[in-house]
Amino acid sequence: MQLILFGPPGIGKGTQSALLVERLGLKHVSTGDLLRGAIRGGTALGQQAKAFIDAGRLVPGALVRGIANERLAEIGYDNVILDGYPRTVEQAEWVDEDFAAAGHPITVVVSITGDNEVIVERLAARGRPDDAPDIVRKRLAVYAAETAPVEDHYRQAGLLVTVDGEGDVEEVYGRIVQAIESVLVER
Ligand code: B4P
C-alpha cells in the first residue's frame, strides 16, 4: 500500500505516521523530517530550505521532490507512507507520476481534518521554532491557499478518505485504520 497522509500543519500527520509505521510496517517518508535533517547537516539544500521553513512558507517544490525521491530511491516506492508530501497540486502531479513510473501507484489518501485553534494550541505546546503562534497562523494561511486544493485533486481521482483529527492519538489512529480498511474493501 502506498499511502498519503494529508492535512493542515500540526494536525498529527507525524504522530500518526509513527504508529502506522510501527504497527503496519510501512516505510516513512516525511519531507518535513528530511528538510530538517538537511538543515541540521548544513547542506546547501538545507540552507535554502531553512529561510522558508522559519517563515512558515512552503519550500520550493523542486527541492522537495528531489529530497523525497532521493529517499524513495533508497527505500523503494512500495509500502510507503508519505507524510506532508505532496503539499501543492503541482507536487501531487509529480507524486502521481513518480509512483506510477515506479510501478507502485498511490493506493489511498487520508485527509486528517481539525479546527485551527486546536492546531495552534497543540503546536505552541510542542515549541519547534516554526511553531510560534504567529508562524503557525502563516502556515495555516499557506495551507488554505496552496495545500487544501490537493484534497480535490485526490477526491476527483477517487482516492480520498477524510478522518476527524480531534480527540486522543489512539482514537484518531483507530479512525485512520478504519478509513483505510473501508477503501480497500470497496475495491
Ligand atoms: P512538517 O514537518 O510536515 O510539519 P507539520 O505539518 O507541522 O506537522 P504534523 O502534522 O506532522 O504534526 P505532528 O504529528 O508533529 O512540515 C514543516 C515545514 O516543512 C512546513 O511548514 C514547510 O515549510 C516544510 N515542508 C514540509 N514538507 C513540504 C512540502 N512537501 N513542500 C513544501 N514545504 C514543505 O503533531 C504536532 C503536535 O501535536 C505534536 O506536538 C504532537 O504531539 C501533537 N499531537 C498530535 N496528535 C495529537 C492528538 N491527537 N492530541 C493531542 N496532541 C496531538
XYZ file of N, CA and C and ligand atoms in Angstrom:
614
model
N 0.842 -1.202 0.000
C 0.000 0.000 0.000
C 0.881 1.258 0.000
N 0.519 2.202 -0.883
C 1.211 3.488 -0.920
C 0.212 4.536 -0.402
N 0.489 5.072 0.768
C -0.470 5.907 1.487
C 0.041 7.335 1.597
N -0.842 8.291 1.333
C -0.500 9.701 1.593
C -1.292 10.142 2.815
N -0.586 10.729 3.779
C -1.248 11.300 4.949
C -1.232 12.810 4.755
N -2.440 13.368 4.711
C -2.610 14.754 4.287
C -3.357 15.522 5.376
N -3.067 16.819 5.523
C -3.816 17.631 6.481
C -3.038 18.858 6.867
N -3.670 19.776 7.596
C -3.004 21.025 7.970
C -1.816 20.787 8.893
N -0.936 21.788 9.019
C 0.217 21.654 9.904
C -0.251 21.326 11.315
N 0.433 20.402 11.969
C 0.143 20.144 13.379
C -1.092 19.314 13.637
N -1.732 18.790 12.596
C -2.954 18.005 12.807
C -2.620 16.612 13.346
N -1.325 16.220 13.218
C -0.926 14.917 13.753
C -0.418 13.953 12.694
N -0.006 14.470 11.542
C 0.483 13.580 10.472
C 1.712 12.794 10.944
N 2.653 13.522 11.560
C 3.882 12.869 12.032
C 3.584 11.850 13.127
N 2.716 12.238 14.048
C 2.339 11.367 15.171
C 1.675 10.083 14.658
N 0.726 10.227 13.743
C 0.012 9.055 13.223
C 0.900 8.211 12.311
N 1.809 8.878 11.574
C 2.734 8.118 10.716
C 3.562 7.164 11.550
N 4.030 7.651 12.703
C 4.880 6.811 13.560
C 4.126 5.537 13.959
N 2.833 5.669 14.268
C 2.044 4.491 14.651
C 1.814 3.564 13.457
N 1.544 4.145 12.297
C 1.305 3.326 11.094
C 2.571 2.573 10.698
N 3.717 3.216 10.871
C 4.998 2.582 10.556
C 5.225 1.408 11.516
N 4.998 1.675 12.804
C 5.250 0.663 13.834
C 4.287 -0.528 13.712
N 3.016 -0.232 13.440
C 2.010 -1.306 13.504
C 1.681 -1.943 12.154
N 1.861 -1.204 11.049
C 1.543 -1.785 9.734
C 2.795 -2.051 8.916
N 3.952 -1.669 9.462
C 5.212 -1.967 8.788
C 5.458 -1.141 7.530
N 4.796 0.021 7.437
C 5.041 0.871 6.266
C 6.357 1.638 6.442
N 6.947 2.059 5.312
C 8.175 2.856 5.373
C 7.780 4.334 5.339
N 8.484 5.129 6.131
C 8.072 6.517 6.349
C 8.885 7.505 5.526
N 8.186 8.382 4.794
C 8.881 9.490 4.116
C 8.201 10.785 4.549
N 8.866 11.536 5.419
C 8.351 12.830 5.852
C 9.240 13.906 5.257
N 8.674 14.738 4.358
C 9.515 15.785 3.764
C 9.931 16.806 4.827
N 9.080 17.023 5.840
C 9.468 17.926 6.931
C 10.713 17.403 7.640
N 10.717 16.093 7.982
C 11.886 15.491 8.660
C 13.117 15.542 7.757
N 12.920 15.237 6.468
C 14.065 15.234 5.539
C 14.660 16.645 5.438
N 13.780 17.651 5.372
C 14.280 19.031 5.257
C 14.983 19.467 6.541
N 14.412 19.102 7.696
C 15.080 19.454 8.965
C 16.416 18.729 9.084
N 16.496 17.496 8.572
C 17.764 16.749 8.561
C 18.805 17.470 7.716
N 18.363 18.000 6.563
C 19.288 18.722 5.676
C 19.770 20.005 6.341
N 18.884 20.644 7.105
C 19.279 21.873 7.812
C 20.326 21.529 8.877
N 20.042 20.456 9.653
C 20.999 20.049 10.697
C 22.340 19.658 10.092
N 22.299 19.034 8.912
C 23.526 18.581 8.252
C 24.278 19.710 7.559
N 23.670 20.891 7.517
C 24.335 22.052 6.922
C 24.529 21.939 5.408
N 23.675 21.162 4.726
C 23.828 21.027 3.267
C 23.326 22.303 2.579
N 23.684 22.449 1.295
C 23.244 23.629 0.531
C 21.716 23.657 0.475
N 21.107 22.475 0.277
C 19.650 22.407 0.229
C 19.050 22.840 1.574
N 19.676 22.374 2.663
C 19.200 22.733 3.997
C 19.251 24.237 4.213
N 20.340 24.855 3.759
C 20.465 26.309 3.929
C 19.378 27.043 3.155
N 19.056 26.532 1.957
C 17.991 27.162 1.165
C 16.634 26.979 1.840
N 16.406 25.752 2.359
C 15.091 25.417 2.933
C 14.817 26.186 4.222
N 15.855 26.440 4.998
C 15.684 26.998 6.351
C 14.876 28.301 6.343
N 15.205 29.200 5.428
C 14.539 30.505 5.409
C 13.036 30.325 5.170
N 12.679 29.380 4.309
C 11.254 29.154 4.011
C 10.540 28.570 5.228
N 11.161 27.561 5.849
C 10.527 26.900 6.997
C 10.359 27.882 8.159
N 11.416 28.641 8.446
C 11.347 29.599 9.562
C 10.261 30.649 9.347
N 9.981 30.959 8.061
C 8.974 31.978 7.766
C 7.573 31.372 7.646
N 7.467 30.047 7.797
C 6.154 29.395 7.695
C 5.689 29.221 6.263
N 6.645 29.323 5.319
C 6.284 29.182 3.892
C 6.654 27.796 3.387
N 6.121 27.432 2.218
C 6.486 26.152 1.621
C 7.870 26.265 0.990
N 8.650 25.219 1.120
C 9.958 25.126 0.467
C 9.687 24.913 -1.033
N 10.484 25.535 -1.940
C 10.220 25.347 -3.374
C 10.086 23.867 -3.755
N 9.060 23.601 -4.584
C 8.683 22.231 -4.893
C 9.795 21.369 -5.463
N 10.614 21.942 -6.335
C 11.651 21.125 -6.985
C 12.636 20.576 -5.948
N 12.921 21.381 -4.913
C 13.841 20.913 -3.848
C 13.201 19.754 -3.094
N 11.916 19.904 -2.816
C 11.195 18.876 -2.045
C 11.102 17.569 -2.845
N 10.798 17.697 -4.136
C 10.701 16.492 -4.971
C 12.058 15.782 -5.005
N 13.121 16.581 -5.110
C 14.463 15.998 -5.164
C 14.795 15.225 -3.904
N 14.535 15.820 -2.742
C 14.912 15.183 -1.470
C 14.017 13.962 -1.204
N 12.742 14.052 -1.609
C 11.830 12.913 -1.398
C 12.240 11.744 -2.298
N 12.532 12.048 -3.561
C 12.872 10.964 -4.495
C 14.222 10.330 -4.176
N 15.108 11.121 -3.598
C 16.406 10.567 -3.166
C 16.160 9.483 -2.105
N 15.294 9.795 -1.165
C 14.955 8.840 -0.099
C 14.204 7.623 -0.668
N 13.261 7.882 -1.577
C 12.471 6.790 -2.152
C 13.344 5.856 -2.989
N 14.368 6.423 -3.633
C 15.278 5.575 -4.414
C 16.021 4.607 -3.483
N 16.273 5.042 -2.250
C 16.962 4.176 -1.279
C 16.041 3.090 -0.730
N 14.812 3.472 -0.382
C 13.944 2.537 0.355
C 12.933 1.817 -0.540
N 12.722 2.313 -1.773
C 11.731 1.721 -2.670
C 10.389 2.442 -2.547
N 9.594 2.375 -3.617
C 8.326 3.122 -3.678
C 7.138 2.304 -3.157
N 7.384 1.042 -2.778
C 6.276 0.194 -2.336
C 6.139 0.249 -0.814
N 4.894 0.098 -0.340
C 4.631 0.075 1.112
C 5.175 1.283 1.846
N 4.855 2.461 1.318
C 5.350 3.679 1.972
C 4.198 4.544 2.441
N 4.542 5.385 3.397
C 3.612 6.404 3.835
C 4.271 7.754 3.572
N 3.599 8.589 2.783
C 4.103 9.931 2.514
C 3.449 10.878 3.513
N 4.284 11.524 4.312
C 3.804 12.371 5.405
C 4.166 13.825 5.079
N 3.143 14.623 4.769
C 3.391 16.033 4.453
C 3.865 16.259 3.027
N 3.741 15.277 2.187
C 4.116 15.374 0.781
C 3.120 14.551 -0.015
N 2.420 15.099 -0.989
C 2.551 16.424 -1.587
C 1.812 17.523 -0.815
N 2.247 18.765 -1.018
C 1.622 19.911 -0.361
C 1.116 20.951 -1.355
N 1.233 20.708 -2.643
C 0.636 21.572 -3.675
C 0.109 20.634 -4.770
N -0.771 21.183 -5.633
C -1.294 20.351 -6.724
C -0.147 19.950 -7.652
N 0.804 20.867 -7.860
C 1.952 20.526 -8.711
C 2.713 19.334 -8.117
N 2.960 19.378 -6.798
C 3.650 18.244 -6.140
C 2.822 16.964 -6.265
N 1.484 17.096 -6.165
C 0.615 15.901 -6.265
C 0.767 15.267 -7.648
N 0.846 16.113 -8.664
C 1.008 15.572 -10.030
C 2.346 14.856 -10.162
N 3.389 15.414 -9.534
C 4.706 14.753 -9.567
C 4.660 13.405 -8.842
N 4.023 13.425 -7.665
C 3.939 12.188 -6.879
C 3.212 11.111 -7.685
N 2.081 11.476 -8.280
C 1.308 10.510 -9.072
C 2.191 9.930 -10.176
N 2.902 10.821 -10.834
C 3.768 10.444 -11.957
C 4.925 9.549 -11.479
N 5.599 9.973 -10.411
C 6.790 9.251 -9.941
C 6.425 7.857 -9.416
N 5.290 7.759 -8.695
C 4.897 6.451 -8.153
C 4.371 5.535 -9.262
N 3.649 6.108 -10.230
C 3.164 5.287 -11.350
C 4.358 4.766 -12.144
N 5.350 5.635 -12.370
C 6.536 5.227 -13.140
C 7.296 4.116 -12.419
N 7.253 4.129 -11.092
C 7.953 3.095 -10.315
C 7.132 1.806 -10.228
N 5.889 1.829 -10.772
C 5.046 0.627 -10.751
C 4.275 0.440 -9.454
N 4.229 1.504 -8.614
C 3.523 1.414 -7.326
C 2.633 2.642 -7.141
N 1.527 2.731 -7.904
C 0.692 3.929 -7.803
C 0.134 4.148 -6.395
N -0.246 5.381 -6.116
C -0.822 5.729 -4.808
C -2.122 4.944 -4.603
N -2.255 4.342 -3.409
C -3.414 3.494 -3.111
C -4.539 4.297 -2.460
N -4.172 5.136 -1.491
C -5.195 5.859 -0.721
C -4.587 7.141 -0.134
N -5.445 8.169 -0.030
C -5.018 9.445 0.562
C -5.920 9.700 1.765
N -5.327 9.761 2.955
C -6.097 10.012 4.173
C -5.930 11.475 4.546
N -7.030 12.202 4.521
C -7.001 13.613 4.875
C -7.483 13.761 6.318
N -6.600 14.283 7.186
C -6.956 14.462 8.600
C -7.411 15.911 8.782
N -8.598 16.076 9.364
C -9.151 17.428 9.475
C -9.226 17.870 10.938
N -9.289 19.190 11.169
C -9.406 19.682 12.540
C -9.499 21.193 12.568
N -9.883 21.692 13.732
C -10.095 23.105 13.923
C -8.752 23.844 14.076
N -8.642 25.032 13.445
C -7.388 25.787 13.503
C -6.923 26.107 14.918
N -7.853 26.397 15.814
C -7.438 26.779 17.174
C -6.819 25.597 17.924
N -7.350 24.393 17.659
C -6.780 23.187 18.273
C -5.341 23.030 17.801
N -5.121 23.300 16.531
C -3.790 23.165 15.935
C -2.816 24.166 16.556
N -3.227 25.421 16.666
C -2.340 26.456 17.221
C -1.948 26.071 18.648
N -2.915 25.576 19.416
C -2.638 25.169 20.807
C -1.656 23.994 20.868
N -1.897 22.966 20.041
C -1.024 21.783 20.028
C 0.403 22.175 19.699
N 0.547 23.025 18.689
C 1.897 23.356 18.226
C 2.608 24.268 19.207
N 1.875 25.149 19.870
C 2.506 26.017 20.875
C 3.089 25.145 21.978
N 2.403 24.016 22.275
C 2.882 23.111 23.327
C 4.133 22.360 22.872
N 4.276 22.069 21.561
C 5.453 21.342 21.072
C 6.693 22.241 21.098
N 6.570 23.533 20.591
C 7.645 24.520 20.739
C 8.777 24.449 19.747
N 8.612 23.869 18.523
C 9.639 23.943 17.483
C 9.703 25.412 17.031
N 10.873 25.891 16.467
C 10.942 27.310 16.110
C 9.798 27.771 15.186
N 9.354 26.889 14.272
C 8.261 27.311 13.377
C 6.884 27.046 13.970
N 6.828 26.748 15.286
C 5.549 26.510 15.956
C 5.053 27.716 16.758
N 5.766 28.850 16.678
C 5.296 30.059 17.370
C 3.941 30.439 16.763
N 2.979 30.890 17.608
C 1.618 31.109 17.111
C 1.524 31.975 15.844
N 2.351 33.040 15.718
C 2.218 33.875 14.503
C 2.699 33.121 13.259
N 3.727 32.281 13.417
C 4.221 31.495 12.267
C 3.199 30.396 11.932
N 2.591 29.815 12.970
C 1.585 28.769 12.726
C 0.407 29.351 11.944
N -0.003 30.572 12.300
C -1.115 31.188 11.551
C -0.728 31.401 10.090
N 0.520 31.783 9.865
C 1.011 31.938 8.481
C 0.960 30.567 7.770
N 1.415 29.507 8.474
C 1.409 28.160 7.875
C -0.017 27.724 7.535
N -0.969 28.087 8.424
C -2.364 27.717 8.161
C -2.911 28.468 6.945
N -2.485 29.739 6.770
C -2.939 30.521 5.609
C -2.347 29.926 4.322
N -1.076 29.532 4.388
C -0.430 28.904 3.222
C -1.138 27.583 2.915
N -1.493 26.863 3.967
C -2.203 25.589 3.789
C -3.511 25.821 3.024
N -4.293 26.824 3.482
C -5.597 27.083 2.856
C -5.418 27.455 1.378
N -4.393 28.264 1.095
C -4.223 28.763 -0.274
C -3.583 27.724 -1.200
N -2.553 27.034 -0.702
C -1.752 26.209 -1.623
C -1.951 24.708 -1.457
N -2.238 24.265 -0.208
C -2.267 22.815 0.040
C -3.677 22.241 -0.012
N -4.673 22.989 0.489
C -6.037 22.449 0.523
C -6.521 21.953 -0.857
N -6.158 22.627 -1.973
C -6.617 22.129 -3.288
C -6.150 20.708 -3.626
N -5.125 20.228 -2.918
C -4.646 18.850 -3.161
C -5.760 17.850 -2.823
N -6.603 18.242 -1.835
C -7.698 17.356 -1.431
C -8.632 17.084 -2.621
N -8.971 18.139 -3.357
C -9.855 17.986 -4.521
C -9.208 17.139 -5.601
N -7.915 17.332 -5.764
C -7.173 16.550 -6.757
C -7.382 15.058 -6.486
N -7.256 14.660 -5.217
C -7.376 13.228 -4.901
C -8.832 12.784 -4.755
N -9.730 13.732 -4.441
C -11.153 13.369 -4.418
C -11.582 12.995 -5.831
N -11.154 13.833 -6.791
C -11.505 13.565 -8.195
C -10.900 12.251 -8.681
N -9.745 11.901 -8.111
C -9.098 10.640 -8.521
C -9.733 9.441 -7.808
N -10.676 9.703 -6.886
C -11.352 8.620 -6.162
C -10.474 7.964 -5.105
N -9.449 8.690 -4.629
C -8.507 8.083 -3.667
C -8.654 8.640 -2.253
N -9.519 9.653 -2.070
C -9.529 10.393 -0.798
C -10.484 9.825 0.247
N -9.999 9.712 1.491
C -10.886 9.474 2.632
C -10.578 10.539 3.681
N -11.610 10.971 4.406
C -11.446 12.042 5.386
C -11.637 11.487 6.788
N -10.763 11.945 7.708
C -10.801 11.448 9.083
C -10.724 12.646 10.042
N -11.552 12.617 11.093
C -11.525 13.683 12.102
C -10.255 13.543 12.952
N -9.440 14.604 13.002
C -8.153 14.559 13.716
C -8.225 15.018 15.156
N -9.441 15.335 15.650
C -9.551 15.759 17.051
C -9.854 14.555 17.930
N -9.433 14.667 19.196
C -9.561 13.512 20.095
C -8.172 12.978 20.371
N -8.074 11.909 21.213
C -6.708 11.474 21.554
C -6.072 10.667 20.419
N -4.750 10.465 20.553
C -3.946 9.886 19.478
C -4.481 8.515 19.043
N -4.833 7.653 20.020
C -5.308 6.300 19.689
C -6.668 6.334 18.987
N -7.502 7.296 19.420
C -8.822 7.440 18.817
C -8.665 7.807 17.330
N -7.777 8.766 17.055
C -7.551 9.201 15.668
C -6.949 8.040 14.869
N -6.013 7.317 15.492
C -5.390 6.173 14.800
C -6.469 5.152 14.391
N -7.378 4.867 15.308
C -8.455 3.900 15.036
C -9.286 4.341 13.833
N -9.570 5.648 13.772
C -10.374 6.159 12.639
C -9.609 6.005 11.328
N -8.293 6.250 11.378
C -7.485 6.158 10.145
C -7.484 4.721 9.630
N -7.262 3.769 10.528
C -7.200 2.360 10.110
C -8.552 1.924 9.541
N -9.618 2.359 10.198
C -10.967 2.016 9.726
C -11.211 2.596 8.325
N -10.784 3.843 8.130
C -10.984 4.503 6.831
C -10.190 3.778 5.744
N -8.965 3.388 6.059
C -8.146 2.683 5.063
C -8.808 1.348 4.723
N -9.250 0.627 5.755
C -9.885 -0.689 5.521
C -11.122 -0.543 4.659
N -11.924 0.513 4.929
C -13.167 0.664 4.166
C -12.854 0.897 2.689
N -11.789 1.635 2.401
C -11.419 1.882 1.000
C -10.932 0.594 0.353
N -10.111 -0.166 1.072
C -9.538 -1.384 0.487
C -10.617 -2.428 0.241
N -11.615 -2.494 1.137
C -12.704 -3.469 0.982
C -13.564 -3.119 -0.230
N -13.804 -1.813 -0.434
C -14.630 -1.372 -1.571
C -14.018 -1.714 -2.919
N -12.701 -1.862 -2.973
C -12.051 -2.062 -4.289
C -12.052 -3.507 -4.741
P 6.100 19.081 8.746
O 7.298 18.547 9.391
O 5.379 18.208 7.770
O 5.206 19.501 9.983
P 3.720 19.690 10.450
O 2.791 19.795 9.288
O 3.802 20.821 11.402
O 3.371 18.519 11.390
P 2.399 17.301 11.642
O 1.012 17.407 11.085
O 3.193 16.129 11.209
O 2.212 17.378 13.216
P 2.644 16.370 14.367
O 2.143 14.999 14.171
O 4.109 16.528 14.512
O 6.436 20.462 7.962
C 7.240 21.505 8.493
C 7.600 22.540 7.412
O 8.453 21.921 6.391
C 6.439 23.134 6.596
O 5.818 24.216 7.255
C 7.168 23.557 5.286
O 7.856 24.778 5.441
C 8.196 22.464 5.075
N 7.708 21.373 4.194
C 7.483 20.084 4.574
N 7.020 19.355 3.525
C 6.931 20.222 2.460
C 6.474 20.081 1.109
N 6.010 18.912 0.646
N 6.526 21.175 0.295
C 6.994 22.345 0.737
N 7.424 22.553 2.008
C 7.387 21.502 2.888
O 1.859 16.941 15.608
C 2.020 18.243 16.102
C 1.875 18.289 17.613
O 0.581 17.866 18.025
C 2.860 17.363 18.336
O 3.360 18.034 19.458
C 2.023 16.165 18.748
O 2.480 15.539 19.925
C 0.662 16.802 18.984
N -0.448 15.897 18.675
C -0.547 15.087 17.585
N -1.713 14.403 17.622
C -2.370 14.798 18.754
C -3.640 14.459 19.347
N -4.486 13.574 18.775
N -3.983 15.096 20.507
C -3.165 15.984 21.083
N -1.941 16.346 20.587
C -1.552 15.756 19.436
